[in-house]
Coordinates of C-alpha atoms in Angstrom, one line a residue:
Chain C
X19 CA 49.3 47.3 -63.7
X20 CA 52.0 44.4 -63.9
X21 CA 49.8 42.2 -61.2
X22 CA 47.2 41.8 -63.4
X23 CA 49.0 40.3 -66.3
X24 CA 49.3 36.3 -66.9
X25 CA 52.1 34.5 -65.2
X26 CA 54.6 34.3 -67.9
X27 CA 54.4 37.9 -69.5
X28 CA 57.8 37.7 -69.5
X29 CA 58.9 34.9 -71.9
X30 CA 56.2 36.1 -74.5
X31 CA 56.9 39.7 -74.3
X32 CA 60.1 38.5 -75.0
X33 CA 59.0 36.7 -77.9
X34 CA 56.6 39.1 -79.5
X35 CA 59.5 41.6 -79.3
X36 CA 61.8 39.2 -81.3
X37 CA 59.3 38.8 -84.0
X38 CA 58.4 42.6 -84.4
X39 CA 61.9 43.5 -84.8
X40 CA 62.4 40.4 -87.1
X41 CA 59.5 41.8 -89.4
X42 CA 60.2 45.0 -89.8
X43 CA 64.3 44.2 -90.2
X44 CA 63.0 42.0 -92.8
X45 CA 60.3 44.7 -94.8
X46 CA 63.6 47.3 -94.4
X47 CA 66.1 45.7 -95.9
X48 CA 64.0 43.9 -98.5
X49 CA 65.3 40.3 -98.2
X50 CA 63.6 38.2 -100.6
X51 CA 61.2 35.5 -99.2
X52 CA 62.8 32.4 -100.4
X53 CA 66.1 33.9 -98.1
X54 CA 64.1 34.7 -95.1
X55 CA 60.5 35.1 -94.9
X56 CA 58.7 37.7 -92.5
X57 CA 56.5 36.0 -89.4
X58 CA 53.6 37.2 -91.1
X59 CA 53.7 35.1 -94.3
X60 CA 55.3 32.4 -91.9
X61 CA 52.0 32.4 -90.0
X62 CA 50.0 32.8 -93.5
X63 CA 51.9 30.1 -94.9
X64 CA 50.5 27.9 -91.5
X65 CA 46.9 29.1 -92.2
X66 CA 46.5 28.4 -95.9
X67 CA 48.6 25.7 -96.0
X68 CA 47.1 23.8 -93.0
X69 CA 45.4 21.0 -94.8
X70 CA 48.1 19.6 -96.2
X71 CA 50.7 20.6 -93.1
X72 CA 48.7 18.8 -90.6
X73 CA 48.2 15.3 -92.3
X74 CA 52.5 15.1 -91.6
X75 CA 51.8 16.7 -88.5
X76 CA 49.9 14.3 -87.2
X77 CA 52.1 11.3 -88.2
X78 CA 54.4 13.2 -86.2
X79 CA 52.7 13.2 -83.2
X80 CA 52.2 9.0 -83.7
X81 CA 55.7 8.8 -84.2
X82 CA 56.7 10.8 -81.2
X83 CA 54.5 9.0 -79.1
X84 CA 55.4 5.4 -80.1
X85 CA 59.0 6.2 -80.2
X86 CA 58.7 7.7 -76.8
X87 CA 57.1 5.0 -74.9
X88 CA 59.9 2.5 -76.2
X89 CA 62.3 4.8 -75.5
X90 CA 60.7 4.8 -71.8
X91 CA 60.1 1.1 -72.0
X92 CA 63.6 0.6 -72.8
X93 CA 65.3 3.6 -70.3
X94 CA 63.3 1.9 -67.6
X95 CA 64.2 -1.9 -67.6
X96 CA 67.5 -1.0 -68.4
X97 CA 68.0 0.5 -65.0
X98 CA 66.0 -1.7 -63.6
X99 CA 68.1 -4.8 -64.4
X100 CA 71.4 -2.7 -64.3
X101 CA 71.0 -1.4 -60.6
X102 CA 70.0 -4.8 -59.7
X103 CA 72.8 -7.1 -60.9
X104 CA 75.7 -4.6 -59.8
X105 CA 78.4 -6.9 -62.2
X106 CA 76.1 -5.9 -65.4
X107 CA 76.3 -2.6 -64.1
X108 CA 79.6 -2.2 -64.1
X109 CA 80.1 -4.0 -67.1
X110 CA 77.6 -2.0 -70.0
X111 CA 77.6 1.6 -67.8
X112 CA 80.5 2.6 -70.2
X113 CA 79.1 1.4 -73.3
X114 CA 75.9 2.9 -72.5
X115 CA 77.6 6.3 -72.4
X116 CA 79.1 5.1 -76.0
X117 CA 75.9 4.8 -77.2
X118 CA 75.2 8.3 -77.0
X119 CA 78.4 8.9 -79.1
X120 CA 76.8 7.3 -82.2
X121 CA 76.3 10.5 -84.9
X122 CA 72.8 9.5 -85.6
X123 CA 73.0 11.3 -88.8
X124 CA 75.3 8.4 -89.6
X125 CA 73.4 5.7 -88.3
X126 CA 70.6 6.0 -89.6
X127 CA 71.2 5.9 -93.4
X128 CA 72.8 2.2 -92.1
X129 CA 69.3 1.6 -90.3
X130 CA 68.0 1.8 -93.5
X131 CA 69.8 -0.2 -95.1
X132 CA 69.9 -2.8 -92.2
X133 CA 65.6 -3.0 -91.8
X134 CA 64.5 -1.0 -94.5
X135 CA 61.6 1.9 -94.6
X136 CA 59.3 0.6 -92.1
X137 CA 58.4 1.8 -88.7
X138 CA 61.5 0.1 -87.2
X139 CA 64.5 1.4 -88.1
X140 CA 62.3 4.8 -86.9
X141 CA 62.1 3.3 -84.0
X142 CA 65.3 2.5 -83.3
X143 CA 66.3 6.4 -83.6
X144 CA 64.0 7.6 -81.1
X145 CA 64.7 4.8 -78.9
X146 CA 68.5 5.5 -79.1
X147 CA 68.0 9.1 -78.3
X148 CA 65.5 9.2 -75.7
X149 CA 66.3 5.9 -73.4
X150 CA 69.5 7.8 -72.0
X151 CA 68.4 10.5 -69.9
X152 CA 65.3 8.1 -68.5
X153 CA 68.1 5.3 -67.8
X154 CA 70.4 7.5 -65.9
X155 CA 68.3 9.2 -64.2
X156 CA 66.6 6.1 -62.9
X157 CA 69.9 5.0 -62.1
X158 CA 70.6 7.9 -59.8
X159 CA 67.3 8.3 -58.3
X160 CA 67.7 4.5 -56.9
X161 CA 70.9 4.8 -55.6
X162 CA 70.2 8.4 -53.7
X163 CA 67.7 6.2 -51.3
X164 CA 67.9 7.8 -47.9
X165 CA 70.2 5.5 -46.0
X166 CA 67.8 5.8 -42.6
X167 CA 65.0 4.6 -44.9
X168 CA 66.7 1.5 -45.9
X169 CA 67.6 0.8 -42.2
X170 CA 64.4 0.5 -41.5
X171 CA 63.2 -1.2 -44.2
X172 CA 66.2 -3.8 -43.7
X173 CA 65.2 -3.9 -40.1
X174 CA 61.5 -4.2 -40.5
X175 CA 62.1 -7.7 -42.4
X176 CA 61.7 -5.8 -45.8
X177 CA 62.5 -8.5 -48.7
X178 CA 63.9 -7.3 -51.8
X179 CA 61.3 -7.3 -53.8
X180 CA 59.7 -5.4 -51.3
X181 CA 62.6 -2.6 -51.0
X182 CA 62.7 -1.9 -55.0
X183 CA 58.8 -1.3 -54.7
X184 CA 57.9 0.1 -51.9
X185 CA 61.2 2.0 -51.5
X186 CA 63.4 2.6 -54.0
X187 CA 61.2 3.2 -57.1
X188 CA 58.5 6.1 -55.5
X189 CA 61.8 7.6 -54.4
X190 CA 63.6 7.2 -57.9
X191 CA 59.9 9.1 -58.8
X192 CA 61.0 12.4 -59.0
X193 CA 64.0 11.8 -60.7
X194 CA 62.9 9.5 -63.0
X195 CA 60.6 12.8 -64.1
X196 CA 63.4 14.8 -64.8
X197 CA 64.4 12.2 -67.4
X198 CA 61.2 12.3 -68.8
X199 CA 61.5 15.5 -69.7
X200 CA 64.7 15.4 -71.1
X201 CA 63.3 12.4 -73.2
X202 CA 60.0 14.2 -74.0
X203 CA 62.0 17.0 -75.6
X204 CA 64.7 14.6 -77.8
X205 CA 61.9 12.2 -78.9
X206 CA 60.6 14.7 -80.7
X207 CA 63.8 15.8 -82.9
X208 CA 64.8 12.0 -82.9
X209 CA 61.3 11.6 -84.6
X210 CA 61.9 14.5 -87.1
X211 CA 65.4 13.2 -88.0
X212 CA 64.2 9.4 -88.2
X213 CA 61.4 10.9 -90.9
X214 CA 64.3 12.1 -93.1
X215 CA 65.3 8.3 -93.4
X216 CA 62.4 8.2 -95.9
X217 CA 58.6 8.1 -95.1
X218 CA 56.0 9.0 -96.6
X219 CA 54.2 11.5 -94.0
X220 CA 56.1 13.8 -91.6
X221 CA 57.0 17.2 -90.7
X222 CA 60.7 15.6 -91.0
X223 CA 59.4 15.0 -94.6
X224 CA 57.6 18.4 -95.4
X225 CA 61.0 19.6 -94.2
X226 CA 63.2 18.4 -97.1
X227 CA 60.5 18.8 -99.5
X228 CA 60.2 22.6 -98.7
X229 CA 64.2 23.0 -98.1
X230 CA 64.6 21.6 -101.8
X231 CA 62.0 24.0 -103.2
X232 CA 63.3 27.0 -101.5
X233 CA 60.2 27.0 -99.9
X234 CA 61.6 29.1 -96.8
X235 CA 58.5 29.7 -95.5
X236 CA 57.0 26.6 -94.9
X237 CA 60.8 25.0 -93.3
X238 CA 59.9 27.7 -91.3
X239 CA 56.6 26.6 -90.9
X240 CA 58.1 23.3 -90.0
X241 CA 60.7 24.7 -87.0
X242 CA 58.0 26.5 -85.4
X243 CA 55.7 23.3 -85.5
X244 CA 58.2 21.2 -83.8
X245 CA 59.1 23.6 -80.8
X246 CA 55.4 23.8 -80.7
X247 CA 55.3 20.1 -79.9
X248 CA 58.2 19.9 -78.0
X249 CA 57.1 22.2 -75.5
X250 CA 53.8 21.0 -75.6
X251 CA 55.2 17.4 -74.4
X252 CA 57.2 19.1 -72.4
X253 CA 54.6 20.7 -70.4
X254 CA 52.5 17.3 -70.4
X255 CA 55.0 15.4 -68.7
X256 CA 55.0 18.4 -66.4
X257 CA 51.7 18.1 -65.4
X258 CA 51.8 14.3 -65.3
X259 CA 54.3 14.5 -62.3
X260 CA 52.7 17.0 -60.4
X261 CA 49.4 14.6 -60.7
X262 CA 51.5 12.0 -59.3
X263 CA 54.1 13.5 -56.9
X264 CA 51.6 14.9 -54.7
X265 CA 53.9 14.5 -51.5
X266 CA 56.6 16.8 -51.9
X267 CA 56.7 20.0 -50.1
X268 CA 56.9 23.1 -51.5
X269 CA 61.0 23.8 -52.8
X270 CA 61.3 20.8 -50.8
X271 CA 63.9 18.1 -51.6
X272 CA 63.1 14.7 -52.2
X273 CA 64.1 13.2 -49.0
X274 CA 63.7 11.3 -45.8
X275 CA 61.7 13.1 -43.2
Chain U
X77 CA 57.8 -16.6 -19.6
X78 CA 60.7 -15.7 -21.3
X79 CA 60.2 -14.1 -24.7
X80 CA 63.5 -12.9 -26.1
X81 CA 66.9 -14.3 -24.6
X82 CA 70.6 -13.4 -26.1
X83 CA 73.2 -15.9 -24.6
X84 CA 76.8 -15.4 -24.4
X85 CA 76.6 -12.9 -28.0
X86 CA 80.1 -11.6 -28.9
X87 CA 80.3 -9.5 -32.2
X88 CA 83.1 -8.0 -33.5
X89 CA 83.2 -5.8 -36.8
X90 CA 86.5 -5.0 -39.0
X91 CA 88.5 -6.8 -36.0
X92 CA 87.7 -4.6 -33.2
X93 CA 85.4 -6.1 -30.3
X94 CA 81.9 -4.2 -29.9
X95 CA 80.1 -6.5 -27.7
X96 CA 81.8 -9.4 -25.1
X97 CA 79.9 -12.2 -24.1
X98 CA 76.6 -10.1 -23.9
X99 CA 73.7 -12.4 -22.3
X100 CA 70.1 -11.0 -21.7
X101 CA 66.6 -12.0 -21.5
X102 CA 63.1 -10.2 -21.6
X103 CA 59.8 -11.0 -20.7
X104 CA 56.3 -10.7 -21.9
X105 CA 55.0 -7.8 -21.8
X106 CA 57.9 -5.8 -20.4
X107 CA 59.8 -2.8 -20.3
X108 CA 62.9 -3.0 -21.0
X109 CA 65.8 -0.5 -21.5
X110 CA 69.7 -1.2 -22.2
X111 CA 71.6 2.4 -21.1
X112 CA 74.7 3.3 -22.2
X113 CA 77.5 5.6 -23.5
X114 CA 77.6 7.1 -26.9
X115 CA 79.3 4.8 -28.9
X116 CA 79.0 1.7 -26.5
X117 CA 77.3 -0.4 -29.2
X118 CA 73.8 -0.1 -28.0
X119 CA 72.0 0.1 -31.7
X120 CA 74.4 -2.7 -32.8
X121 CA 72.9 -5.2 -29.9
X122 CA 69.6 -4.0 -32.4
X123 CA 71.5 -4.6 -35.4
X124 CA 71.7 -8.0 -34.0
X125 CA 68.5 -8.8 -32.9
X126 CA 67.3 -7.3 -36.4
X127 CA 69.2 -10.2 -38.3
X128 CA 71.3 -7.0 -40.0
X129 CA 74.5 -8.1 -38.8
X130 CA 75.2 -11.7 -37.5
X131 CA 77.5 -12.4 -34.1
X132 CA 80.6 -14.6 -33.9
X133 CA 79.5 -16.3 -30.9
X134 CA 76.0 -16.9 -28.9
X135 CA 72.3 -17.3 -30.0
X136 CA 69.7 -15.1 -30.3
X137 CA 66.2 -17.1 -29.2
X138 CA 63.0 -15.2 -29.9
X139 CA 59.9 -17.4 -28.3
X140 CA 62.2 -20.7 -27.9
X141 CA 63.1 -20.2 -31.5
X142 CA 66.7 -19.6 -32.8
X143 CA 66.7 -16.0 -34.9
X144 CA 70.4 -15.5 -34.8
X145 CA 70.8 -13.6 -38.5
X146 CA 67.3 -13.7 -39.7
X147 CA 65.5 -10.9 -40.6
X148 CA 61.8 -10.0 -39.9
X149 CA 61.5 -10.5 -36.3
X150 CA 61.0 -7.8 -34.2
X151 CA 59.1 -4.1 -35.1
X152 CA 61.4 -1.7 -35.0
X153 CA 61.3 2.0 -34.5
X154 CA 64.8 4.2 -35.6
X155 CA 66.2 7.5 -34.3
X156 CA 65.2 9.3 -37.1
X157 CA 61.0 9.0 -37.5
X158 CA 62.4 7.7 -41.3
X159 CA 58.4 7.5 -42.7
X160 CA 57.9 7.2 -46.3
X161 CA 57.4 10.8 -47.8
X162 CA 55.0 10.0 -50.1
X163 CA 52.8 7.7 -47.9
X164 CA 49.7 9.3 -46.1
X165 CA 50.4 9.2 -42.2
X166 CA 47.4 5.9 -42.1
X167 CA 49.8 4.4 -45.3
X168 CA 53.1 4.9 -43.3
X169 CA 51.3 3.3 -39.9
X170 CA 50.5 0.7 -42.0
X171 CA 53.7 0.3 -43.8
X172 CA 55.3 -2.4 -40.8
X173 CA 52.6 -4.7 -41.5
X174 CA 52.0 -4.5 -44.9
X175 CA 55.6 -5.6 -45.3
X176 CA 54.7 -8.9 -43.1
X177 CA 50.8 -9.4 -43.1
X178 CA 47.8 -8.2 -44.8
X179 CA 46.7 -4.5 -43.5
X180 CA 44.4 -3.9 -41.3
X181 CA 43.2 -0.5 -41.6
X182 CA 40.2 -0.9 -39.1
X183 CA 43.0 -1.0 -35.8
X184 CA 45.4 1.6 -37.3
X185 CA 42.1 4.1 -37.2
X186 CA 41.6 3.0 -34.0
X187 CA 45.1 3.6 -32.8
X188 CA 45.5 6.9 -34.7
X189 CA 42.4 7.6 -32.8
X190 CA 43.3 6.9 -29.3
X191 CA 46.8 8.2 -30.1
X192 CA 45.3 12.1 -31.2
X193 CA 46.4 11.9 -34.2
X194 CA 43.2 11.0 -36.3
X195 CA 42.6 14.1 -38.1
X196 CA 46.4 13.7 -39.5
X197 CA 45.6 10.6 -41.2
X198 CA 45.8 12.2 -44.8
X199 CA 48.1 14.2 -44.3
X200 CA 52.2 13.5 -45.7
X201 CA 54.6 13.3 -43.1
X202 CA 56.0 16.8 -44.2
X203 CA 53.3 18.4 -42.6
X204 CA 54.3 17.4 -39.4
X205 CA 56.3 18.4 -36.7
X206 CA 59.4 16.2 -35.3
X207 CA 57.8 15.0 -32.6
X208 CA 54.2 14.2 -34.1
X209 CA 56.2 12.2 -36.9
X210 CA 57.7 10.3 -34.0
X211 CA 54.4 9.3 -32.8
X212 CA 53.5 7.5 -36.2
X213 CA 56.9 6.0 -36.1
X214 CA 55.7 4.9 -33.1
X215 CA 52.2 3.6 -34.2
X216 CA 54.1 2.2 -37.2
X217 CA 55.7 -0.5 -34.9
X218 CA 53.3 -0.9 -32.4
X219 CA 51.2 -2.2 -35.6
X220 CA 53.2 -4.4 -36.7
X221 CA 52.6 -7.8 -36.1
X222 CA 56.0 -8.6 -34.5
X223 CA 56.1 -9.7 -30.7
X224 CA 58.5 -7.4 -29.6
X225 CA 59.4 -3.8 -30.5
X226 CA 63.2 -2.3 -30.8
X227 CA 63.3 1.5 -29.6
X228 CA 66.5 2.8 -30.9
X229 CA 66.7 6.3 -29.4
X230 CA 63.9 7.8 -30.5
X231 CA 63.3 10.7 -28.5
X232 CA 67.1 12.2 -29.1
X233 CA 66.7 14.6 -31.6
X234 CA 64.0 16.0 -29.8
X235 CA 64.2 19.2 -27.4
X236 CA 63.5 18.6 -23.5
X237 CA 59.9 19.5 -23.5
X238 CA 58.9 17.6 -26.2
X239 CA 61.1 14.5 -24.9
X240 CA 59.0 14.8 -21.4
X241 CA 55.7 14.9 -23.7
X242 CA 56.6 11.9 -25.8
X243 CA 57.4 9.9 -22.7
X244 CA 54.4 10.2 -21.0
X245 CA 52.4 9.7 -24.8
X246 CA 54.9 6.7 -25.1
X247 CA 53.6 5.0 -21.9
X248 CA 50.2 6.1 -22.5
X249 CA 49.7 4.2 -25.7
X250 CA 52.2 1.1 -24.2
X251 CA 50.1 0.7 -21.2
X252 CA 46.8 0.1 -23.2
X253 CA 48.6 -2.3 -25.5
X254 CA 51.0 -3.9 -22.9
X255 CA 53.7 -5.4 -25.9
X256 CA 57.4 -6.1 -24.9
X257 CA 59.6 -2.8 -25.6
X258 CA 63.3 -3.0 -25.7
X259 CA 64.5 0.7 -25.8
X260 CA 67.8 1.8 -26.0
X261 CA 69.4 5.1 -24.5
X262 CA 71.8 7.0 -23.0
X263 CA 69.7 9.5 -20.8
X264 CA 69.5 7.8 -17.2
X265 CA 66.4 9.8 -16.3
X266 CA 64.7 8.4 -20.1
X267 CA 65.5 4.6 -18.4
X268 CA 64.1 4.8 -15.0
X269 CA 60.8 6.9 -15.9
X270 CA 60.1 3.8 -18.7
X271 CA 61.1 1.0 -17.5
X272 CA 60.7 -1.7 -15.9
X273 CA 64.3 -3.5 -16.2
X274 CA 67.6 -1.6 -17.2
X275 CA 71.1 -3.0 -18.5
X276 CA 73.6 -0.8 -17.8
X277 CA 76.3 -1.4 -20.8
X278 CA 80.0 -0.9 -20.3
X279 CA 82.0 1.1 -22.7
X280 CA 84.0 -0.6 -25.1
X281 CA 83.6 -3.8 -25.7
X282 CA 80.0 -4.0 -24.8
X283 CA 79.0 -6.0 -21.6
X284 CA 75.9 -5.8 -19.4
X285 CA 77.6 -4.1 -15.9
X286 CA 74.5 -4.5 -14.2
X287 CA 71.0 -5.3 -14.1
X288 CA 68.8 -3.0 -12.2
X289 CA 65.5 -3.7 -11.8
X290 CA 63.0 -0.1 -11.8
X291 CA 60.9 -0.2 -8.3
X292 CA 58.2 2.7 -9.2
X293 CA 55.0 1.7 -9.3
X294 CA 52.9 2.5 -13.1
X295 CA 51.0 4.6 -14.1
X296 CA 54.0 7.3 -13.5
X297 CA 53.8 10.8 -14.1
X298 CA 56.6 13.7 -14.6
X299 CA 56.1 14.1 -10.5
X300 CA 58.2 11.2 -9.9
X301 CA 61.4 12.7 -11.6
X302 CA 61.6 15.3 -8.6
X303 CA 61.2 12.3 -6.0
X304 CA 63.8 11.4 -3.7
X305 CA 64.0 7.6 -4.6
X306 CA 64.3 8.4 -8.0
X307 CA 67.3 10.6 -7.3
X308 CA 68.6 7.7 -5.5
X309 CA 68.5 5.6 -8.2
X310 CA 69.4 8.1 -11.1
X311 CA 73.0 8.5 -9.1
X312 CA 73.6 5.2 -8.6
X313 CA 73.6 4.6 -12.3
X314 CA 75.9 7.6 -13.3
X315 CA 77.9 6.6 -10.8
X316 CA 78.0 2.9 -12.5
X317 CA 78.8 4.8 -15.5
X318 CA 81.2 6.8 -14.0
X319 CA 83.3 3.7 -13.4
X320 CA 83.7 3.1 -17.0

């Protein structure tokens, strides 16, 4: 019998488990909604309220994605021109790790204040959270280059121009994924956070409005929608690199051969 | 005609002496192999000749020209097959061109072809086995538009039988493209079944001991390892080995 059942049975048996006992704990000890709603009126609450849910929903998802292609934009060229001028390197690498020190929760009030309500100091937070994990990963995925492969490249006349393209960045490939994901993951709470600056639209919005009604249901509502989307990305950026990295053996590491 | 000539090269690196007053020439078209110890500074004469590293003393002349610490001279094929992982074999035969010229995909068919290894031509070097990736390391430099070709022990990671099986593919494929070879090694037998010419290196520093020029005729086969003359000749070289 367990043969025949979907892949990851698991996980959501799992899950469904989790949200039985949470309904019926709930129903038994008669909590009131506004402390903790069951997943049934949560789900409800998703259904009826859809309309209105999905117009900050979808803002979301445009935030999420422009936020997360500067933040890519931003992770890459800073290891690219860090990794190639070896004195930079050593002079920002520490306050790059600084930068990922700053309370956001902090910053971004100042943001505010700095460039106002527009789409830029938004921006800025995804940017600041998700260029990190796509930078250092770069970073390590260039300098792990097999050394035999860079003998030969050296020997066959290779320029450097030629080594970063045909070498060093398809092997930084797989790496560089794993930072993706990472990224793919943060951009989306970095977009929720950024939303409680002030906008107009936004499931970071929806958020505060609920939390100040003691509309529990629909903050709930609002957590469930953004794991939603962060696995969803998640499983994007998944699929993206097993389109591209075609070449790697199975359990294989990335490697010369 | 004298294609590639190093004249009175002396390299040294972190102050000890690798190579003394080395001086060697090859011609067009030939075979040739420099033999030595482990150690003796045989892939650093490549190094050399590869514009990697640059000697204190002498000149390196490739076709009357000076290439002493220039890069992009010769084709070059490492111990390790070191392809691109995620290059199709036909990408990674390419790859030695593409880095010089424009790629010409017609003649790497053609030499996939005649080398039996067309109906890998899609295929990642993963899927391989050692020796088969060899080939295409192989292919990879015989492409490539450089005059000459550096060997740098290619066959040593590879077990007996498949050594015996990549020499006589080696020579197979060299004798239908005839281009210079400079191969280096430390297996006496690998020498005198290739080549035409062998410098027998001293141990450290470097210097040529001895030319020896190969007599047996071409096209050879594995009977000639069991022959008399080439027994001859194998123990005269240990025994210039021997010496030190």
């Amino acid at each position: 019998m367990i043969h025949k059942l979907p892949k990851g049975w698991r996980p959501i048996l799992v899950l469904l488990l989790l949200f039985i006992g949470w309904e019926f704990t709930v129903r038994i000890s008669e909590v009131p909604t506004w402390l903790l709603p069951t997943p049934l009126q949560i789900f409800n609450e998703l259904i009826n309220g859809w309309s209105s849910v999905s117009v900050h929903l979808f803002s979301t998802i445009q935030l999420i994605l422009l936020g997360f292609f500067s933040g890519v934009t931003v992770g890459l060229l800073t290891a690219f021109i860090l990794h190639n001028i070896p004195f930079l390197k050593e002079s920002f690498y520490p306050l790059l790790i600084l930068s990922q020190n700053i309370p956001i929760i902090v910053l971004a009030p100042l943001l505010v204040i700095w460039f106002g309500f527009g789409l830029l100091p938004k921006l800025i937070v995804i940017t600041l959270v998700c260029f990190f994990p796509i930078t250092i990963s770069a970073m390590d995925g260039f300098r792990q280059v097999a050394p035999e492969l860079f003998h030969y490249m050296h020997m066959a006349g290779a320029t450097k121009r030629q080594l970063f393209w045909k070498l060093e960045l398809p092997f930084a490939l797989p790496s560089i994924f794993s930072g993706l994901k990472i990224s793919a993951t943060y951009s989306v709470m970095g977009a929720v956070i950024s939303e409680w600056l002030g906008s107009e639209n936004g499931i970071g919005v929806y958020m505060t409005l609920s939390s100040s009604s003691f509309r529990t249901d629909r903050v709930f509502v609002a957590i469930f929608l953004i794991m939603a989307l962060s696995l969803l990305f998640f499983i994007m950026i998944n699929w993206l690199e097993r389109f591209v990295i075609r070449w790697k053996a199975e359990g294989e590491n990335h490697g010369a051969s | 005609m004298e294609l590639l000539k190093m004249q009175n090269v002396s390299f040294s690196y972190r102050d000890k002496q690798i190579l003394h007053d080395l001086n060697l020439s090859v011609k067009n078209g030939e075979f040739v192999t420099i033999l030595g110890p482990s150690g003796s500074g045989k892939s650093t004469i490549f190094q050399l000749i590869g514009g990697i590293q640059t000697p204190y003393m002498g000149s390196i002349i490739l076709e009357g020209e000076e290439i002493t610490g220039d890069r992009g001279h010769i084709s070059y094929m490492p111990q390790s097959p070191s392809l691109l992982p995620w290059r199709t074999i036909i990408q990674n035969v390419l790859l030695g061109q593409e880095l010089q010229a424009k790629k010409d995909y017609k003649k790497a068919d053609e030499m996939l072809q005649r080398a039996g290894l067309l109906e890998y031509r899609n295929a990642y070097p993963h899927e391989l086995s050692g020796g088969m990736k060899q080939r295409v390391a192989f292919l990879r430099a015989l492409l490539s538009p450089q005059p000459i070709i550096c060997l740098d022990e290619p066959f040593s990671a590879l077990d007996e039988l498949t050594r015996q099986e990549m020499q006589l593919w080696l020579l197979s494929i060299w004798e239908q493209y005839k281009k210079t070879i400079i191969f280096v090694t430390h297996n006496i037998e690998e020498a005198l079944f290739l080549s035409d010419r062998i410098f027998v290196l001293s141990a450290k520093p470097a210097r040529i001991k001895q030319e020896v020029v190969v007599p047996f005729l071409r096209p050879r086969d594995e009977e000639m390892l069991f022959t008399g003359e080439f027994l001859q000749h194998k123990k005269m070289i240990h025994d210039l080995l021997r010496k030190g």
